[in-house]
Amino acid sequence: MTQVLFYLMPPVVLSAKAMTNSPVVTANTNPALYAMHLLACQLAQQAFVKQQWVYIHCQDKQQAHVIDELLWQFEPSAFVPHNLKGEGPMTGSPVEIGFDRIGANKSRQVLINLADQAPPFAVNFGHIIDFVANDDQHKAVARERYRQYRGLGVNLQTQDLATHPLN
C-alpha cells in the first residue's frame, strides 16, 4: 500500500545569507516555500544515498527549474544526479523533476510532491513525501491534498518538524 508522509514545516528561520546566496531567490520569494523546496532537495539527496529513485513533481515549469537549480547548488560531495523530465541520459537519472500530469518516465520508489494537487499517478509510488508549508494560504492547499490522498485510499502519516526534526 502506498505510504504518504506529510512534513509539517516549522516556522521559517532562514538566514539572510542563505536567502541572498541563492540565484533562485528573488524579492518575491516566499521564505516558507523556499524552506520547503530546500527540504525537498535534501530528502531527494537522502533517497539517492539509499539508492532509491525519486520523482519530484512540481506545480509548473518555473518551479521545476527552481528545484533543478537548487540541486545544482549542493556541495560536490553531496551531488545528486538529476535531470528535468525529457532531458538527461536515456536510462534516466536517479532523480527526475517534472510537472506534467503523466509523471515519471520510468518506475521510481519515491514521489516528492510540490504541486498544489495530489497527482493522478501518485498511487504508482510506494512512498510519497508531501509538505505543509508554514503559512496560512499553503496550509489550506495542503489540507485539500490530504483529503485527495485519503480519497485514493493510501496510508497517511504526518511528522511535525518543529517537534521531530529530521536527523
Tab-separated table of N, CA and C in Angstrom:
chain	number	residue	atom	x	y	z
A	1	MET	N	0.839	-1.183	0.000
A	1	MET	CA	0.000	0.000	0.000
A	1	MET	C	0.882	1.244	0.000
A	2	THR	N	0.473	2.216	-0.734
A	2	THR	CA	1.212	3.472	-0.822
A	2	THR	C	1.194	4.201	0.519
A	3	GLN	N	2.355	4.685	0.930
A	3	GLN	CA	2.521	5.440	2.173
A	3	GLN	C	2.752	6.909	1.830
A	4	VAL	N	2.001	7.804	2.454
A	4	VAL	CA	2.205	9.242	2.279
A	4	VAL	C	2.660	9.822	3.608
A	5	LEU	N	3.770	10.559	3.562
A	5	LEU	CA	4.269	11.235	4.750
A	5	LEU	C	4.244	12.737	4.496
A	6	PHE	N	3.410	13.435	5.263
A	6	PHE	CA	3.354	14.895	5.203
A	6	PHE	C	4.310	15.457	6.249
A	7	TYR	N	5.231	16.289	5.802
A	7	TYR	CA	6.105	17.005	6.721
A	7	TYR	C	5.476	18.356	7.022
A	8	LEU	N	5.199	18.602	8.312
A	8	LEU	CA	4.692	19.900	8.749
A	8	LEU	C	5.902	20.792	8.975
A	9	MET	N	6.036	21.798	8.143
A	9	MET	CA	7.213	22.663	8.191
A	9	MET	C	7.187	23.542	9.444
A	10	PRO	N	8.337	23.713	10.079
A	10	PRO	CA	8.409	24.588	11.257
A	10	PRO	C	8.385	26.054	10.823
A	11	PRO	N	8.253	26.959	11.794
A	11	PRO	CA	8.363	28.381	11.436
A	11	PRO	C	9.679	28.624	10.689
A	12	VAL	N	9.632	29.473	9.712
A	12	VAL	CA	10.787	29.700	8.847
A	12	VAL	C	11.811	30.568	9.550
A	13	VAL	N	13.032	30.026	9.628
A	13	VAL	CA	14.165	30.770	10.166
A	13	VAL	C	15.304	30.579	9.167
A	14	LEU	N	15.304	31.402	8.139
A	14	LEU	CA	16.368	31.348	7.141
A	14	LEU	C	17.243	32.573	7.311
A	15	SER	N	18.517	32.352	7.312
A	15	SER	CA	19.432	33.470	7.454
A	15	SER	C	19.393	34.328	6.195
A	16	ALA	N	19.717	35.574	6.349
A	16	ALA	CA	19.792	36.470	5.197
A	16	ALA	C	20.822	35.952	4.209
A	17	LYS	N	21.900	35.364	4.741
A	17	LYS	CA	22.939	34.810	3.871
A	17	LYS	C	22.394	33.677	3.009
A	18	ALA	N	21.601	32.777	3.616
A	18	ALA	CA	21.024	31.660	2.861
A	18	ALA	C	20.110	32.167	1.756
A	19	MET	N	19.356	33.199	2.059
A	19	MET	CA	18.420	33.732	1.068
A	19	MET	C	19.133	34.518	-0.030
A	20	THR	N	20.212	35.208	0.293
A	20	THR	CA	20.871	36.044	-0.714
A	20	THR	C	21.920	35.285	-1.515
A	21	ASN	N	22.382	34.144	-1.027
A	21	ASN	CA	23.396	33.374	-1.741
A	21	ASN	C	22.811	32.464	-2.811
A	22	SER	N	21.516	32.413	-2.923
A	22	SER	CA	20.891	31.513	-3.881
A	22	SER	C	20.428	32.281	-5.114
A	23	PRO	N	20.823	31.823	-6.303
A	23	PRO	CA	20.389	32.506	-7.525
A	23	PRO	C	18.906	32.319	-7.822
A	24	VAL	N	18.210	31.426	-7.111
A	24	VAL	CA	16.784	31.230	-7.359
A	24	VAL	C	15.918	32.137	-6.489
A	25	VAL	N	16.528	32.879	-5.591
A	25	VAL	CA	15.783	33.763	-4.699
A	25	VAL	C	15.621	35.127	-5.350
A	26	THR	N	14.381	35.612	-5.350
A	26	THR	CA	14.079	36.952	-5.840
A	26	THR	C	13.403	37.731	-4.714
A	27	ALA	N	13.093	38.969	-4.989
A	27	ALA	CA	12.409	39.787	-3.989
A	27	ALA	C	11.031	39.215	-3.657
A	28	ASN	N	10.438	38.444	-4.577
A	28	ASN	CA	9.109	37.876	-4.363
A	28	ASN	C	9.134	36.465	-3.778
A	29	THR	N	10.313	35.945	-3.463
A	29	THR	CA	10.415	34.577	-2.958
A	29	THR	C	9.758	34.476	-1.582
A	30	ASN	N	8.856	33.518	-1.458
A	30	ASN	CA	8.189	33.243	-0.190
A	30	ASN	C	9.140	32.393	0.656
A	31	PRO	N	9.592	32.894	1.812
A	31	PRO	CA	10.542	32.126	2.636
A	31	PRO	C	10.019	30.746	3.035
A	32	ALA	N	8.707	30.611	3.284
A	32	ALA	CA	8.140	29.315	3.665
A	32	ALA	C	8.263	28.313	2.509
A	33	LEU	N	8.016	28.767	1.285
A	33	LEU	CA	8.140	27.874	0.128
A	33	LEU	C	9.601	27.558	-0.164
A	34	TYR	N	10.464	28.542	0.004
A	34	TYR	CA	11.895	28.310	-0.215
A	34	TYR	C	12.403	27.236	0.752
A	35	ALA	N	11.998	27.312	2.017
A	35	ALA	CA	12.404	26.307	3.007
A	35	ALA	C	11.876	24.926	2.613
A	36	MET	N	10.653	24.882	2.106
A	36	MET	CA	10.068	23.617	1.660
A	36	MET	C	10.833	23.049	0.459
A	37	HIS	N	11.213	23.903	-0.471
A	37	HIS	CA	11.988	23.461	-1.642
A	37	HIS	C	13.349	22.918	-1.217
A	38	LEU	N	13.993	23.603	-0.284
A	38	LEU	CA	15.285	23.114	0.217
A	38	LEU	C	15.139	21.743	0.870
A	39	LEU	N	14.103	21.571	1.664
A	39	LEU	CA	13.883	20.285	2.320
A	39	LEU	C	13.605	19.197	1.281
A	40	ALA	N	12.826	19.511	0.267
A	40	ALA	CA	12.544	18.533	-0.793
A	40	ALA	C	13.847	18.070	-1.444
A	41	CYS	N	14.740	18.998	-1.697
A	41	CYS	CA	16.036	18.647	-2.304
A	41	CYS	C	16.880	17.802	-1.351
A	42	GLN	N	16.859	18.143	-0.070
A	42	GLN	CA	17.612	17.357	0.913
A	42	GLN	C	17.057	15.938	1.018
A	43	LEU	N	15.741	15.795	0.969
A	43	LEU	CA	15.128	14.473	1.032
A	43	LEU	C	15.430	13.666	-0.231
A	44	ALA	N	15.481	14.338	-1.371
A	44	ALA	CA	15.871	13.660	-2.615
A	44	ALA	C	17.309	13.160	-2.500
A	45	GLN	N	18.175	13.972	-1.907
A	45	GLN	CA	19.577	13.576	-1.732
A	45	GLN	C	19.671	12.372	-0.796
A	46	GLN	N	18.897	12.364	0.280
A	46	GLN	CA	18.900	11.231	1.206
A	46	GLN	C	18.403	9.958	0.523
A	47	ALA	N	17.364	10.078	-0.293
A	47	ALA	CA	16.851	8.909	-1.019
A	47	ALA	C	17.900	8.401	-2.008
A	48	PHE	N	18.594	9.320	-2.680
A	48	PHE	CA	19.642	8.926	-3.618
A	48	PHE	C	20.726	8.131	-2.909
A	49	VAL	N	21.124	8.578	-1.717
A	49	VAL	CA	22.146	7.870	-0.941
A	49	VAL	C	21.665	6.451	-0.607
A	50	LYS	N	20.357	6.298	-0.390
A	50	LYS	CA	19.777	4.977	-0.099
A	50	LYS	C	19.499	4.187	-1.376
A	51	GLN	N	19.930	4.705	-2.507
A	51	GLN	CA	19.756	4.081	-3.821
A	51	GLN	C	18.294	3.938	-4.213
A	52	GLN	N	17.491	4.914	-3.812
A	52	GLN	CA	16.093	4.969	-4.225
A	52	GLN	C	15.969	5.973	-5.363
A	53	TRP	N	15.162	5.622	-6.354
A	53	TRP	CA	14.919	6.527	-7.483
A	53	TRP	C	13.730	7.413	-7.143
A	54	VAL	N	13.855	8.707	-7.443
A	54	VAL	CA	12.915	9.721	-6.988
A	54	VAL	C	12.343	10.492	-8.170
A	55	TYR	N	11.054	10.807	-8.062
A	55	TYR	CA	10.429	11.744	-8.997
A	55	TYR	C	9.937	12.925	-8.176
A	56	ILE	N	10.402	14.129	-8.513
A	56	ILE	CA	9.937	15.346	-7.849
A	56	ILE	C	8.901	15.982	-8.766
A	57	HIS	N	7.663	15.996	-8.294
A	57	HIS	CA	6.555	16.541	-9.081
A	57	HIS	C	6.310	17.994	-8.676
A	58	CYS	N	6.436	18.883	-9.636
A	58	CYS	CA	6.303	20.322	-9.394
A	58	CYS	C	4.972	20.856	-9.927
A	59	GLN	N	4.621	22.022	-9.459
A	59	GLN	CA	3.393	22.672	-9.890
A	59	GLN	C	3.477	23.105	-11.351
A	60	ASP	N	4.652	23.603	-11.756
A	60	ASP	CA	4.794	24.132	-13.105
A	60	ASP	C	6.265	24.137	-13.516
A	61	LYS	N	6.503	24.578	-14.737
A	61	LYS	CA	7.855	24.592	-15.292
A	61	LYS	C	8.787	25.480	-14.476
A	62	GLN	N	8.301	26.618	-14.031
A	62	GLN	CA	9.129	27.538	-13.249
A	62	GLN	C	9.605	26.876	-11.958
A	63	GLN	N	8.715	26.220	-11.259
A	63	GLN	CA	9.102	25.557	-10.020
A	63	GLN	C	10.080	24.410	-10.305
A	64	ALA	N	9.870	23.683	-11.387
A	64	ALA	CA	10.779	22.598	-11.756
A	64	ALA	C	12.190	23.132	-11.976
A	65	HIS	N	12.296	24.298	-12.613
A	65	HIS	CA	13.618	24.891	-12.838
A	65	HIS	C	14.246	25.366	-11.528
A	66	VAL	N	13.442	25.841	-10.593
A	66	VAL	CA	13.955	26.239	-9.280
A	66	VAL	C	14.537	25.021	-8.557
A	67	ILE	N	13.814	23.913	-8.571
A	67	ILE	CA	14.296	22.694	-7.917
A	67	ILE	C	15.572	22.198	-8.591
A	68	ASP	N	15.584	22.221	-9.914
A	68	ASP	CA	16.780	21.828	-10.665
A	68	ASP	C	17.977	22.670	-10.233
A	69	GLU	N	17.791	23.966	-10.142
A	69	GLU	CA	18.886	24.868	-9.761
A	69	GLU	C	19.328	24.625	-8.317
A	70	LEU	N	18.372	24.396	-7.414
A	70	LEU	CA	18.738	24.123	-6.018
A	70	LEU	C	19.572	22.849	-5.907
A	71	LEU	N	19.233	21.830	-6.674
A	71	LEU	CA	20.021	20.591	-6.631
A	71	LEU	C	21.430	20.801	-7.165
A	72	TRP	N	21.594	21.715	-8.124
A	72	TRP	CA	22.941	22.014	-8.628
A	72	TRP	C	23.781	22.738	-7.590
A	73	GLN	N	23.160	23.361	-6.608
A	73	GLN	CA	23.888	24.132	-5.603
A	73	GLN	C	24.432	23.277	-4.467
A	74	PHE	N	24.092	22.000	-4.425
A	74	PHE	CA	24.607	21.138	-3.368
A	74	PHE	C	26.121	21.060	-3.465
A	75	GLU	N	26.743	20.805	-2.340
A	75	GLU	CA	28.197	20.621	-2.299
A	75	GLU	C	28.584	19.469	-3.221
A	76	PRO	N	29.765	19.525	-3.833
A	76	PRO	CA	30.185	18.428	-4.716
A	76	PRO	C	30.143	17.055	-4.031
A	77	SER	N	30.424	17.011	-2.740
A	77	SER	CA	30.397	15.728	-2.027
A	77	SER	C	28.972	15.214	-1.822
A	78	ALA	N	27.969	16.065	-2.007
A	78	ALA	CA	26.565	15.679	-1.842
A	78	ALA	C	25.805	15.790	-3.165
A	79	PHE	N	26.512	15.695	-4.284
A	79	PHE	CA	25.881	15.853	-5.588
A	79	PHE	C	24.770	14.825	-5.786
A	80	VAL	N	23.665	15.284	-6.338
A	80	VAL	CA	22.523	14.429	-6.629
A	80	VAL	C	22.347	14.386	-8.146
A	81	PRO	N	22.625	13.249	-8.788
A	81	PRO	CA	22.399	13.153	-10.232
A	81	PRO	C	20.909	13.328	-10.521
A	82	HIS	N	20.593	14.319	-11.328
A	82	HIS	CA	19.193	14.639	-11.588
A	82	HIS	C	19.049	15.228	-12.985
A	83	ASN	N	17.816	15.272	-13.434
A	83	ASN	CA	17.514	15.938	-14.694
A	83	ASN	C	16.042	16.315	-14.725
A	84	LEU	N	15.760	17.298	-15.560
A	84	LEU	CA	14.374	17.636	-15.837
A	84	LEU	C	13.808	16.542	-16.734
A	85	LYS	N	12.525	16.247	-16.583
A	85	LYS	CA	11.892	15.214	-17.403
A	85	LYS	C	12.092	15.547	-18.877
A	86	GLY	N	12.509	14.542	-19.638
A	86	GLY	CA	12.744	14.731	-21.064
A	86	GLY	C	14.171	15.105	-21.393
A	87	GLU	N	14.983	15.348	-20.382
A	87	GLU	CA	16.398	15.661	-20.583
A	87	GLU	C	17.225	14.549	-19.939
A	88	GLY	N	18.512	14.598	-20.129
A	88	GLY	CA	19.390	13.648	-19.456
A	88	GLY	C	19.565	12.348	-20.209
A	89	PRO	N	20.185	11.369	-19.542
A	89	PRO	CA	20.514	10.098	-20.194
A	89	PRO	C	19.266	9.266	-20.507
A	90	MET	N	19.388	8.402	-21.493
A	90	MET	CA	18.276	7.538	-21.901
A	90	MET	C	17.809	6.635	-20.749
A	91	THR	N	18.726	6.201	-19.913
A	91	THR	CA	18.367	5.326	-18.798
A	91	THR	C	17.782	6.101	-17.627
A	92	GLY	N	17.834	7.430	-17.695
A	92	GLY	CA	17.301	8.268	-16.632
A	92	GLY	C	18.305	8.504	-15.524
A	93	SER	N	18.081	9.564	-14.792
A	93	SER	CA	18.892	9.885	-13.624
A	93	SER	C	18.165	9.401	-12.373
A	94	PRO	N	18.880	9.217	-11.284
A	94	PRO	CA	18.222	8.786	-10.045
A	94	PRO	C	17.122	9.736	-9.570
A	95	VAL	N	17.246	11.022	-9.905
A	95	VAL	CA	16.218	11.987	-9.528
A	95	VAL	C	15.729	12.675	-10.794
A	96	GLU	N	14.427	12.588	-11.022
A	96	GLU	CA	13.803	13.228	-12.175
A	96	GLU	C	12.835	14.289	-11.673
A	97	ILE	N	12.811	15.431	-12.350
A	97	ILE	CA	11.971	16.557	-11.961
A	97	ILE	C	10.999	16.830	-13.103
A	98	GLY	N	9.716	16.890	-12.794
A	98	GLY	CA	8.721	17.147	-13.835
A	98	GLY	C	7.517	17.881	-13.298
A	99	PHE	N	6.594	18.180	-14.206
A	99	PHE	CA	5.409	18.941	-13.801
A	99	PHE	C	4.165	18.568	-14.602
A	100	ASP	N	4.222	17.545	-15.446
A	100	ASP	CA	3.040	17.204	-16.242
A	100	ASP	C	2.140	16.223	-15.492
A	101	ARG	N	1.012	15.887	-16.081
A	101	ARG	CA	0.039	15.000	-15.434
A	101	ARG	C	0.352	13.525	-15.661
A	102	ILE	N	1.440	13.232	-16.384
A	102	ILE	CA	1.781	11.848	-16.704
A	102	ILE	C	2.691	11.239	-15.644
A	103	GLY	N	3.629	12.020	-15.137
A	103	GLY	CA	4.526	11.527	-14.098
A	103	GLY	C	5.865	11.089	-14.642
A	104	ALA	N	6.531	10.261	-13.883
A	104	ALA	CA	7.903	9.853	-14.182
A	104	ALA	C	7.979	9.030	-15.467
A	105	ASN	N	9.148	9.102	-16.116
A	105	ASN	CA	9.384	8.344	-17.343
A	105	ASN	C	9.611	6.863	-17.080
A	106	LYS	N	10.004	6.515	-15.860
A	106	LYS	CA	10.239	5.107	-15.517
A	106	LYS	C	9.829	4.881	-14.075
A	107	SER	N	9.766	3.638	-13.686
A	107	SER	CA	9.341	3.279	-12.339
A	107	SER	C	10.320	3.839	-11.301
A	108	ARG	N	9.775	4.442	-10.268
A	108	ARG	CA	10.562	5.023	-9.185
A	108	ARG	C	9.887	4.691	-7.854
A	109	GLN	N	10.687	4.647	-6.790
A	109	GLN	CA	10.147	4.286	-5.481
A	109	GLN	C	9.509	5.465	-4.754
A	110	VAL	N	10.060	6.671	-4.943
A	110	VAL	CA	9.668	7.816	-4.117
A	110	VAL	C	9.136	8.951	-4.988
A	111	LEU	N	8.005	9.484	-4.573
A	111	LEU	CA	7.441	10.695	-5.179
A	111	LEU	C	7.542	11.808	-4.151
A	112	ILE	N	8.156	12.914	-4.533
A	112	ILE	CA	8.154	14.120	-3.699
A	112	ILE	C	7.231	15.102	-4.404
A	113	ASN	N	6.107	15.397	-3.776
A	113	ASN	CA	5.100	16.246	-4.406
A	113	ASN	C	5.205	17.684	-3.916
A	114	LEU	N	5.442	18.589	-4.858
A	114	LEU	CA	5.470	20.018	-4.556
A	114	LEU	C	4.305	20.750	-5.218
A	115	ALA	N	3.461	20.020	-5.925
A	115	ALA	CA	2.330	20.622	-6.627
A	115	ALA	C	1.177	20.889	-5.656
A	116	ASP	N	0.226	21.703	-6.102
A	116	ASP	CA	-0.923	22.056	-5.268
A	116	ASP	C	-1.931	20.917	-5.138
A	117	GLN	N	-1.902	19.960	-6.060
A	117	GLN	CA	-2.836	18.841	-6.064
A	117	GLN	C	-2.075	17.527	-5.890
A	118	ALA	N	-2.759	16.512	-5.405
A	118	ALA	CA	-2.196	15.167	-5.412
A	118	ALA	C	-2.212	14.710	-6.867
A	119	PRO	N	-1.067	14.339	-7.429
A	119	PRO	CA	-1.048	13.967	-8.846
A	119	PRO	C	-1.828	12.676	-9.094
A	120	PRO	N	-2.442	12.552	-10.262
A	120	PRO	CA	-3.255	11.358	-10.548
A	120	PRO	C	-2.448	10.065	-10.561
A	121	PHE	N	-1.156	10.152	-10.752
A	121	PHE	CA	-0.292	8.971	-10.811
A	121	PHE	C	0.323	8.628	-9.452
A	122	ALA	N	-0.071	9.316	-8.396
A	122	ALA	CA	0.560	9.167	-7.077
A	122	ALA	C	0.552	7.720	-6.578
A	123	VAL	N	-0.510	6.981	-6.830
A	123	VAL	CA	-0.608	5.619	-6.300
A	123	VAL	C	0.359	4.656	-6.989
A	124	ASN	N	1.071	5.107	-8.020
A	124	ASN	CA	2.077	4.271	-8.674
A	124	ASN	C	3.379	4.208	-7.876
A	125	PHE	N	3.470	4.949	-6.791
A	125	PHE	CA	4.676	5.020	-5.972
A	125	PHE	C	4.426	4.328	-4.630
A	126	GLY	N	5.460	3.709	-4.095
A	126	GLY	CA	5.346	3.089	-2.784
A	126	GLY	C	5.392	4.098	-1.654
A	127	HIS	N	6.119	5.190	-1.877
A	127	HIS	CA	6.310	6.193	-0.830
A	127	HIS	C	6.153	7.587	-1.428
A	128	ILE	N	5.301	8.387	-0.808
A	128	ILE	CA	5.070	9.765	-1.249
A	128	ILE	C	5.451	10.692	-0.106
A	129	ILE	N	6.189	11.735	-0.448
A	129	ILE	CA	6.535	12.778	0.512
A	129	ILE	C	5.813	14.046	0.080
A	130	ASP	N	5.134	14.663	1.030
A	130	ASP	CA	4.425	15.906	0.757
A	130	ASP	C	4.690	16.847	1.921
A	131	PHE	N	4.241	18.081	1.793
A	131	PHE	CA	4.608	19.111	2.755
A	131	PHE	C	3.423	19.994	3.108
A	132	VAL	N	3.467	20.534	4.316
A	132	VAL	CA	2.551	21.576	4.738
A	132	VAL	C	3.431	22.778	5.067
A	133	ALA	N	3.461	23.754	4.153
A	133	ALA	CA	4.274	24.953	4.365
A	133	ALA	C	3.715	25.732	5.554
A	134	ASN	N	4.576	26.490	6.197
A	134	ASN	CA	4.173	27.216	7.391
A	134	ASN	C	3.662	28.615	7.039
A	135	ASP	N	2.608	28.659	6.255
A	135	ASP	CA	1.857	29.897	6.054
A	135	ASP	C	0.414	29.512	5.765
A	136	ASP	N	-0.517	30.383	6.138
A	136	ASP	CA	-1.939	30.033	6.120
A	136	ASP	C	-2.454	29.640	4.736
A	137	GLN	N	-2.052	30.348	3.705
A	137	GLN	CA	-2.525	30.061	2.351
A	137	GLN	C	-2.136	28.642	1.927
A	138	HIS	N	-0.886	28.271	2.163
A	138	HIS	CA	-0.409	26.965	1.727
A	138	HIS	C	-0.886	25.832	2.644
A	139	LYS	N	-1.222	26.158	3.889
A	139	LYS	CA	-1.805	25.139	4.772
A	139	LYS	C	-3.153	24.689	4.237
A	140	ALA	N	-3.962	25.639	3.771
A	140	ALA	CA	-5.280	25.293	3.226
A	140	ALA	C	-5.149	24.406	1.998
A	141	VAL	N	-4.190	24.693	1.144
A	141	VAL	CA	-3.951	23.886	-0.056
A	141	VAL	C	-3.483	22.480	0.347
A	142	ALA	N	-2.637	22.390	1.364
A	142	ALA	CA	-2.148	21.092	1.840
A	142	ALA	C	-3.280	20.263	2.439
A	143	ARG	N	-4.208	20.909	3.128
A	143	ARG	CA	-5.356	20.181	3.682
A	143	ARG	C	-6.175	19.533	2.564
A	144	GLU	N	-6.338	20.257	1.477
A	144	GLU	CA	-7.073	19.705	0.329
A	144	GLU	C	-6.317	18.505	-0.263
A	145	ARG	N	-4.982	18.601	-0.380
A	145	ARG	CA	-4.194	17.464	-0.877
A	145	ARG	C	-4.345	16.258	0.052
A	146	TYR	N	-4.338	16.518	1.340
A	146	TYR	CA	-4.512	15.445	2.315
A	146	TYR	C	-5.836	14.714	2.053
A	147	ARG	N	-6.910	15.479	1.826
A	147	ARG	CA	-8.215	14.879	1.517
A	147	ARG	C	-8.152	14.082	0.212
A	148	GLN	N	-7.440	14.604	-0.781
A	148	GLN	CA	-7.305	13.897	-2.058
A	148	GLN	C	-6.593	12.561	-1.867
A	149	TYR	N	-5.502	12.569	-1.118
A	149	TYR	CA	-4.785	11.317	-0.848
A	149	TYR	C	-5.679	10.328	-0.089
A	150	ARG	N	-6.396	10.832	0.898
A	150	ARG	CA	-7.286	9.966	1.671
A	150	ARG	C	-8.319	9.310	0.744
A	151	GLY	N	-8.802	10.088	-0.230
A	151	GLY	CA	-9.737	9.548	-1.212
A	151	GLY	C	-9.123	8.465	-2.085
A	152	LEU	N	-7.812	8.478	-2.227
A	152	LEU	CA	-7.115	7.441	-3.002
A	152	LEU	C	-6.888	6.169	-2.185
A	153	GLY	N	-7.193	6.225	-0.896
A	153	GLY	CA	-7.068	5.048	-0.047
A	153	GLY	C	-5.650	4.719	0.385
A	154	VAL	N	-4.781	5.722	0.428
A	154	VAL	CA	-3.400	5.486	0.826
A	154	VAL	C	-3.250	5.644	2.339
A	155	ASN	N	-2.140	5.159	2.883
A	155	ASN	CA	-1.838	5.282	4.296
A	155	ASN	C	-1.194	6.643	4.543
A	156	LEU	N	-1.809	7.476	5.380
A	156	LEU	CA	-1.337	8.845	5.630
A	156	LEU	C	-0.698	8.971	7.002
A	157	GLN	N	0.448	9.670	7.025
A	157	GLN	CA	1.134	9.982	8.274
A	157	GLN	C	1.616	11.425	8.210
A	158	THR	N	1.839	12.015	9.376
A	158	THR	CA	2.415	13.356	9.432
A	158	THR	C	3.598	13.342	10.385
A	159	GLN	N	4.515	14.256	10.132
A	159	GLN	CA	5.666	14.457	11.017
A	159	GLN	C	5.857	15.950	11.181
A	160	ASP	N	5.699	16.425	12.403
A	160	ASP	CA	5.884	17.845	12.694
A	160	ASP	C	7.383	18.091	12.887
A	161	LEU	N	7.967	18.805	11.962
A	161	LEU	CA	9.406	19.046	12.011
A	161	LEU	C	9.807	19.990	13.145
A	162	ALA	N	8.866	20.722	13.710
A	162	ALA	CA	9.177	21.594	14.848
A	162	ALA	C	9.445	20.762	16.100
A	163	THR	N	8.747	19.639	16.233
A	163	THR	CA	8.929	18.797	17.415
A	163	THR	C	9.737	17.534	17.133
A	164	HIS	N	9.765	17.092	15.879
A	164	HIS	CA	10.513	15.885	15.482
A	164	HIS	C	11.326	16.190	14.227
A	165	PRO	N	12.420	16.922	14.369
A	165	PRO	CA	13.228	17.276	13.187
A	165	PRO	C	13.868	16.055	12.545
A	166	LEU	N	14.272	16.222	11.303
A	166	LEU	CA	14.991	15.153	10.609
A	166	LEU	C	16.364	14.997	11.224
A	167	ASN	N	16.921	13.821	11.101
A	167	ASN	CA	18.274	13.571	11.617
A	167	ASN	C	19.302	14.272	10.757
